[in-house]
Amino acid sequence: MVVLDHVDKHYGSLHVLQDINLSIRRGEVVVVIGPSGSGKSTLCRTINRLETIDSGSIMLEGQPLPQEGKQLAKLRADVGMVFQSFNLFAHKTILENVTLGPTKVRKQSKSAAEKKARELLDRVGVGPQADKYPAQLSGGQQQRVAIARALAMEPKVMLFDEPTSALDPEMIKEVLDVMVDLAKQGMTMIVVTHEMGFARTAADRVVFMADGQIVEENTPEEFFTNPRSDRARDFLGKILKH
Ligand SMILES: Nc1ncnc2c1ncn2[C@@H]1O[C@H](COP(=O)(O)OP(=O)(O)O)[C@@H](O)[C@H]1O
Ligand SMILES: [Mg+2]
């Protein structure tokens, strides 16, 4: 579904992605984990072309990522992204936030988009909030709306970049539960998270990044119980201590 082949990227003198090779099969859930600054967000951002790459290639369903124009807007719809901050439009209702993309980019009718949006909002457990504004919702509810908004575009792949790290602890589970459901339903997912419970329950594979490189790839079970590299052992030692 997604293939990164010898991908390199620099920010000035910083070699932020170094020869990244990664293939994600349809329906696969890949958790990306690693220290802050290792390039995880940059990796996600290159996959929906919020960032360009210097060399190598990224393919989505066998096609190179489009460079610009209409095709690029379609790519952004095909690759749903959920960030740490929810990025909902503050002056639009929850329902409008979810119907905006489908009506503007996918050219759906308003009534069809609203019907679909209400189904999705029900599915993520915020149906009753449809006519409220983002500020009237909790962080966990807003993040579930952000997931519904991405799903409304009928994406081929979903990218999650630390979707729970800005949430109060009691709201983390409600967001992770939605993501676990999505994984069970066969969505192809790339998830940057340090939530090991999620990785163990839902991930097919864990990719460990450090300093712009993929250092280690393994099943969650193997990775968490038996990390092979010193970098991964060191990192896990730090995050497991608290
Ligand atoms: N737009 C940018 N310009 C310059 N440097 C950047 C930019 N975005 C990220 N970086 C740097 O690239 C490195 C990787 O960042 P990032 O991909 O956000 O890492 P992570 O998500 O793993 O914490 C960091 O050193 C960061 O400071
Ligand atoms: Mg990041």
Short mmCIF file of C-alpha atoms and ligand atoms in Angstrom, two decimals:
data_model
loop_
_atom_site.label_atom_id
_atom_site.label_comp_id
_atom_site.label_asym_id
_atom_site.label_seq_id
_atom_site.Cartn_x
_atom_site.Cartn_y
_atom_site.Cartn_z
CA MET A 1 0.00 0.00 0.00
CA VAL A 2 2.83 2.39 0.97
CA VAL A 3 6.43 1.84 -0.07
CA LEU A 4 9.32 4.10 0.92
CA ASP A 5 12.45 3.27 -1.00
CA HIS A 6 15.81 4.78 -0.05
CA VAL A 7 14.20 7.99 1.19
CA ASP A 8 16.52 10.78 2.27
CA LYS A 9 15.71 14.21 3.56
CA HIS A 10 17.77 17.05 4.99
CA TYR A 11 16.85 20.21 6.85
CA GLY A 12 19.93 22.25 6.05
CA SER A 13 22.81 20.28 7.51
CA LEU A 14 20.52 17.98 9.51
CA HIS A 15 20.05 14.60 7.81
CA VAL A 16 16.58 14.04 9.20
CA LEU A 17 15.65 10.91 7.20
CA GLN A 18 18.51 8.62 6.31
CA ASP A 19 17.95 5.91 3.70
CA ILE A 20 14.49 4.97 4.94
CA ASN A 21 13.14 1.73 3.48
CA LEU A 22 9.69 0.75 4.65
CA SER A 23 6.81 -1.17 3.10
CA ILE A 24 3.35 -1.23 4.59
CA ARG A 25 0.90 -3.82 3.35
CA ARG A 26 -2.81 -3.22 2.93
CA GLY A 27 -4.50 -3.64 6.30
CA GLU A 28 -1.24 -3.58 8.21
CA VAL A 29 -0.82 -1.53 11.39
CA VAL A 30 2.70 -0.22 11.90
CA VAL A 31 3.67 1.57 15.09
CA VAL A 32 6.61 3.96 14.82
CA ILE A 33 8.41 4.58 18.07
CA GLY A 34 11.63 6.38 19.00
CA PRO A 35 13.17 9.30 20.84
CA SER A 36 12.06 12.86 20.28
CA GLY A 37 13.77 14.39 17.25
CA SER A 38 14.39 11.04 15.54
CA GLY A 39 12.34 12.00 12.46
CA LYS A 40 9.02 10.25 13.15
CA SER A 41 6.85 13.28 12.38
CA THR A 42 8.91 14.13 9.33
CA LEU A 43 8.43 10.58 8.09
CA CYS A 44 4.65 10.90 8.44
CA ARG A 45 4.64 14.29 6.79
CA THR A 46 6.52 13.03 3.74
CA ILE A 47 3.90 10.32 3.17
CA ASN A 48 1.14 12.85 2.51
CA ARG A 49 3.65 15.26 1.01
CA LEU A 50 3.42 17.96 3.62
CA GLU A 51 7.20 17.65 3.27
CA THR A 52 9.18 16.92 0.12
CA ILE A 53 12.04 14.43 0.03
CA ASP A 54 15.54 14.92 -1.39
CA SER A 55 15.98 11.48 -2.94
CA GLY A 56 14.45 8.04 -3.07
CA SER A 57 10.79 7.42 -3.74
CA ILE A 58 7.46 7.05 -1.98
CA MET A 59 4.71 5.06 -3.66
CA LEU A 60 1.06 4.80 -2.70
CA GLU A 61 -0.67 1.79 -4.28
CA GLY A 62 2.14 1.52 -6.80
CA GLN A 63 1.95 5.17 -7.88
CA PRO A 64 4.53 7.81 -7.02
CA LEU A 65 3.16 10.60 -4.83
CA PRO A 66 1.80 13.45 -6.97
CA GLN A 67 3.75 16.69 -6.92
CA GLU A 68 1.04 19.32 -7.04
CA GLY A 69 -2.42 20.47 -8.04
CA LYS A 70 -5.62 18.42 -7.96
CA GLN A 71 -3.76 15.14 -7.61
CA LEU A 72 -2.04 16.43 -4.50
CA ALA A 73 -5.38 17.40 -2.93
CA LYS A 74 -6.60 13.88 -3.70
CA LEU A 75 -3.49 12.40 -2.08
CA ARG A 76 -4.16 14.37 1.09
CA ALA A 77 -7.66 12.88 1.12
CA ASP A 78 -6.36 9.35 0.45
CA VAL A 79 -3.84 9.61 3.27
CA GLY A 80 -5.75 10.68 6.37
CA MET A 81 -3.71 12.34 9.07
CA VAL A 82 -4.40 12.87 12.75
CA PHE A 83 -1.96 15.05 14.65
CA GLN A 84 -1.22 15.61 18.30
CA SER A 85 -3.19 18.86 18.23
CA PHE A 86 -6.68 18.39 16.90
CA ASN A 87 -6.69 21.18 14.29
CA LEU A 88 -10.45 21.45 14.08
CA PHE A 89 -11.90 24.63 12.63
CA ALA A 90 -12.96 26.60 15.71
CA HIS A 91 -15.74 28.53 13.99
CA LYS A 92 -17.37 25.52 12.38
CA THR A 93 -19.57 23.00 14.13
CA ILE A 94 -18.39 19.43 14.63
CA LEU A 95 -20.66 18.32 11.78
CA GLU A 96 -19.31 21.05 9.47
CA ASN A 97 -15.74 20.11 10.35
CA VAL A 98 -16.43 16.57 9.17
CA THR A 99 -18.42 17.44 6.02
CA LEU A 100 -16.06 20.14 4.72
CA GLY A 101 -13.55 17.82 3.02
CA PRO A 102 -16.08 15.41 1.51
CA THR A 103 -18.10 18.26 -0.04
CA LYS A 104 -15.11 20.36 -1.19
CA VAL A 105 -12.58 17.70 -2.22
CA ARG A 106 -14.69 14.59 -2.84
CA LYS A 107 -17.57 16.66 -4.31
CA GLN A 108 -20.22 14.83 -2.30
CA SER A 109 -23.65 16.41 -1.90
CA LYS A 110 -24.25 18.18 1.41
CA SER A 111 -26.95 15.68 2.41
CA ALA A 112 -24.84 12.63 1.58
CA ALA A 113 -21.84 14.11 3.41
CA GLU A 114 -23.96 14.90 6.47
CA LYS A 115 -25.44 11.43 6.60
CA LYS A 116 -21.98 9.87 6.41
CA ALA A 117 -20.58 12.36 8.94
CA ARG A 118 -23.29 11.53 11.49
CA GLU A 119 -22.59 7.81 11.08
CA LEU A 120 -18.88 8.40 11.65
CA LEU A 121 -19.47 10.67 14.63
CA ASP A 122 -21.68 7.95 16.13
CA ARG A 123 -18.99 5.39 15.44
CA VAL A 124 -16.36 7.37 17.36
CA GLY A 125 -18.86 8.09 20.14
CA VAL A 126 -19.50 11.81 19.64
CA GLY A 127 -22.76 11.71 17.70
CA PRO A 128 -24.62 13.81 20.28
CA GLN A 129 -22.00 16.58 19.92
CA ALA A 130 -22.53 17.07 16.17
CA ASP A 131 -23.99 20.57 16.41
CA LYS A 132 -21.56 21.91 18.99
CA TYR A 133 -18.34 23.83 18.38
CA PRO A 134 -14.89 22.31 19.04
CA ALA A 135 -14.25 24.39 22.18
CA GLN A 136 -17.35 22.86 23.78
CA LEU A 137 -15.80 19.38 23.57
CA SER A 138 -13.12 17.73 25.68
CA GLY A 139 -9.71 17.03 24.17
CA GLY A 140 -10.53 13.35 23.81
CA GLN A 141 -13.80 14.15 22.06
CA GLN A 142 -12.06 16.62 19.73
CA GLN A 143 -9.45 14.04 18.82
CA ARG A 144 -12.19 11.52 18.02
CA VAL A 145 -13.80 14.16 15.78
CA ALA A 146 -10.44 14.61 14.06
CA ILE A 147 -10.39 10.85 13.39
CA ALA A 148 -13.97 10.96 12.05
CA ARG A 149 -13.03 13.90 9.85
CA ALA A 150 -10.13 11.96 8.30
CA LEU A 151 -12.30 8.85 7.85
CA ALA A 152 -14.99 10.89 6.09
CA MET A 153 -12.61 11.20 3.14
CA GLU A 154 -12.51 7.41 2.83
CA PRO A 155 -8.73 7.30 3.11
CA LYS A 156 -6.62 4.37 1.94
CA VAL A 157 -4.16 4.87 4.77
CA MET A 158 -4.38 6.64 8.11
CA LEU A 159 -1.37 8.34 9.70
CA PHE A 160 -1.49 9.13 13.39
CA ASP A 161 1.27 11.33 14.83
CA GLU A 162 1.23 11.02 18.63
CA PRO A 163 -2.56 11.34 18.68
CA THR A 164 -2.87 10.95 22.45
CA SER A 165 0.16 12.81 23.74
CA ALA A 166 -1.68 16.12 24.28
CA LEU A 167 -4.57 14.44 26.11
CA ASP A 168 -5.32 14.16 29.78
CA PRO A 169 -4.72 10.58 30.92
CA GLU A 170 -8.37 9.72 31.35
CA MET A 171 -9.07 10.58 27.71
CA ILE A 172 -6.29 8.55 26.19
CA LYS A 173 -8.15 5.26 26.32
CA GLU A 174 -11.25 6.54 24.54
CA VAL A 175 -9.11 7.66 21.60
CA LEU A 176 -7.02 4.48 21.56
CA ASP A 177 -10.21 2.38 21.63
CA VAL A 178 -11.38 4.08 18.43
CA MET A 179 -7.99 3.40 16.85
CA VAL A 180 -8.04 -0.26 17.92
CA ASP A 181 -11.50 -0.62 16.33
CA LEU A 182 -10.23 0.94 13.15
CA ALA A 183 -7.30 -1.47 13.09
CA LYS A 184 -9.64 -4.42 13.61
CA GLN A 185 -11.74 -3.28 10.68
CA GLY A 186 -8.71 -3.58 8.44
CA MET A 187 -7.58 0.03 8.02
CA THR A 188 -3.97 0.42 6.93
CA MET A 189 -2.40 2.51 9.69
CA ILE A 190 0.91 4.13 10.51
CA VAL A 191 0.87 5.23 14.12
CA VAL A 192 3.55 7.23 15.91
CA THR A 193 2.91 6.53 19.57
CA HIS A 194 4.59 5.49 22.76
CA GLU A 195 1.44 3.78 23.99
CA MET A 196 2.71 0.27 24.36
CA GLY A 197 -0.71 -1.11 25.20
CA PHE A 198 -1.90 0.04 21.79
CA ALA A 199 1.19 -1.35 20.07
CA ARG A 200 0.76 -4.73 21.72
CA THR A 201 -2.98 -4.93 21.02
CA ALA A 202 -3.16 -3.51 17.53
CA ALA A 203 0.23 -3.38 15.81
CA ASP A 204 1.46 -5.96 13.37
CA ARG A 205 4.92 -4.44 13.47
CA VAL A 206 6.93 -1.93 15.47
CA VAL A 207 9.46 0.27 13.70
CA PHE A 208 12.03 1.87 15.99
CA MET A 209 13.64 5.08 14.74
CA ALA A 210 16.63 6.95 16.10
CA ASP A 211 18.61 9.82 14.56
CA GLY A 212 16.77 9.68 11.24
CA GLN A 213 17.27 5.95 10.74
CA ILE A 214 15.15 2.85 11.13
CA VAL A 215 17.22 0.99 13.68
CA GLU A 216 14.99 -1.99 14.29
CA GLU A 217 11.73 -3.55 13.06
CA ASN A 218 9.96 -6.37 14.79
CA THR A 219 6.67 -7.73 16.08
CA PRO A 220 5.49 -5.80 19.16
CA GLU A 221 5.99 -8.85 21.36
CA GLU A 222 9.61 -9.33 20.26
CA PHE A 223 10.40 -5.63 20.23
CA PHE A 224 9.17 -4.90 23.74
CA THR A 225 10.44 -8.06 25.40
CA ASN A 226 13.62 -8.58 23.46
CA PRO A 227 14.91 -5.42 21.72
CA ARG A 228 17.98 -6.22 19.65
CA SER A 229 19.75 -2.87 19.46
CA ASP A 230 21.35 -0.91 22.30
CA ARG A 231 19.43 2.19 21.16
CA ALA A 232 16.09 0.44 21.50
CA ARG A 233 16.99 -1.13 24.85
CA ASP A 234 18.11 2.23 26.16
CA PHE A 235 14.96 3.95 24.90
CA LEU A 236 12.61 1.31 26.30
CA GLY A 237 14.44 1.47 29.63
CA LYS A 238 13.65 5.18 29.78
CA ILE A 239 10.00 5.04 28.80
CA LEU A 240 9.27 1.99 30.96
CA LYS A 241 10.61 3.63 34.08
CA HIS A 242 7.72 6.07 34.39
N1 LIG B 1 10.71 22.35 9.37
C1 LIG B 1 11.85 22.03 9.97
N2 LIG B 1 12.98 22.73 9.75
C2 LIG B 1 14.15 22.39 10.32
N3 LIG B 1 14.32 21.34 11.15
C3 LIG B 1 13.23 20.60 11.42
C4 LIG B 1 11.94 20.90 10.85
N4 LIG B 1 11.06 19.98 11.30
C5 LIG B 1 11.74 19.16 12.11
N5 LIG B 1 13.04 19.53 12.19
C6 LIG B 1 14.09 18.83 12.94
O1 LIG B 1 14.17 17.50 12.43
C7 LIG B 1 14.39 16.57 13.48
C8 LIG B 1 13.31 15.52 13.46
O2 LIG B 1 12.09 16.13 13.83
P1 LIG B 1 10.73 15.32 13.90
O3 LIG B 1 10.49 14.63 12.61
O4 LIG B 1 9.70 16.26 14.38
O5 LIG B 1 11.09 14.24 15.02
P2 LIG B 1 10.14 13.42 16.00
O6 LIG B 1 8.75 13.50 15.47
O7 LIG B 1 10.71 12.04 15.98
O8 LIG B 1 10.27 14.04 17.36
C9 LIG B 1 14.47 17.38 14.77
O9 LIG B 1 15.83 17.62 15.05
C10 LIG B 1 13.75 18.66 14.41
O10 LIG B 1 14.25 19.74 15.17
MG MG B 2 7.01 14.16 16.35
#
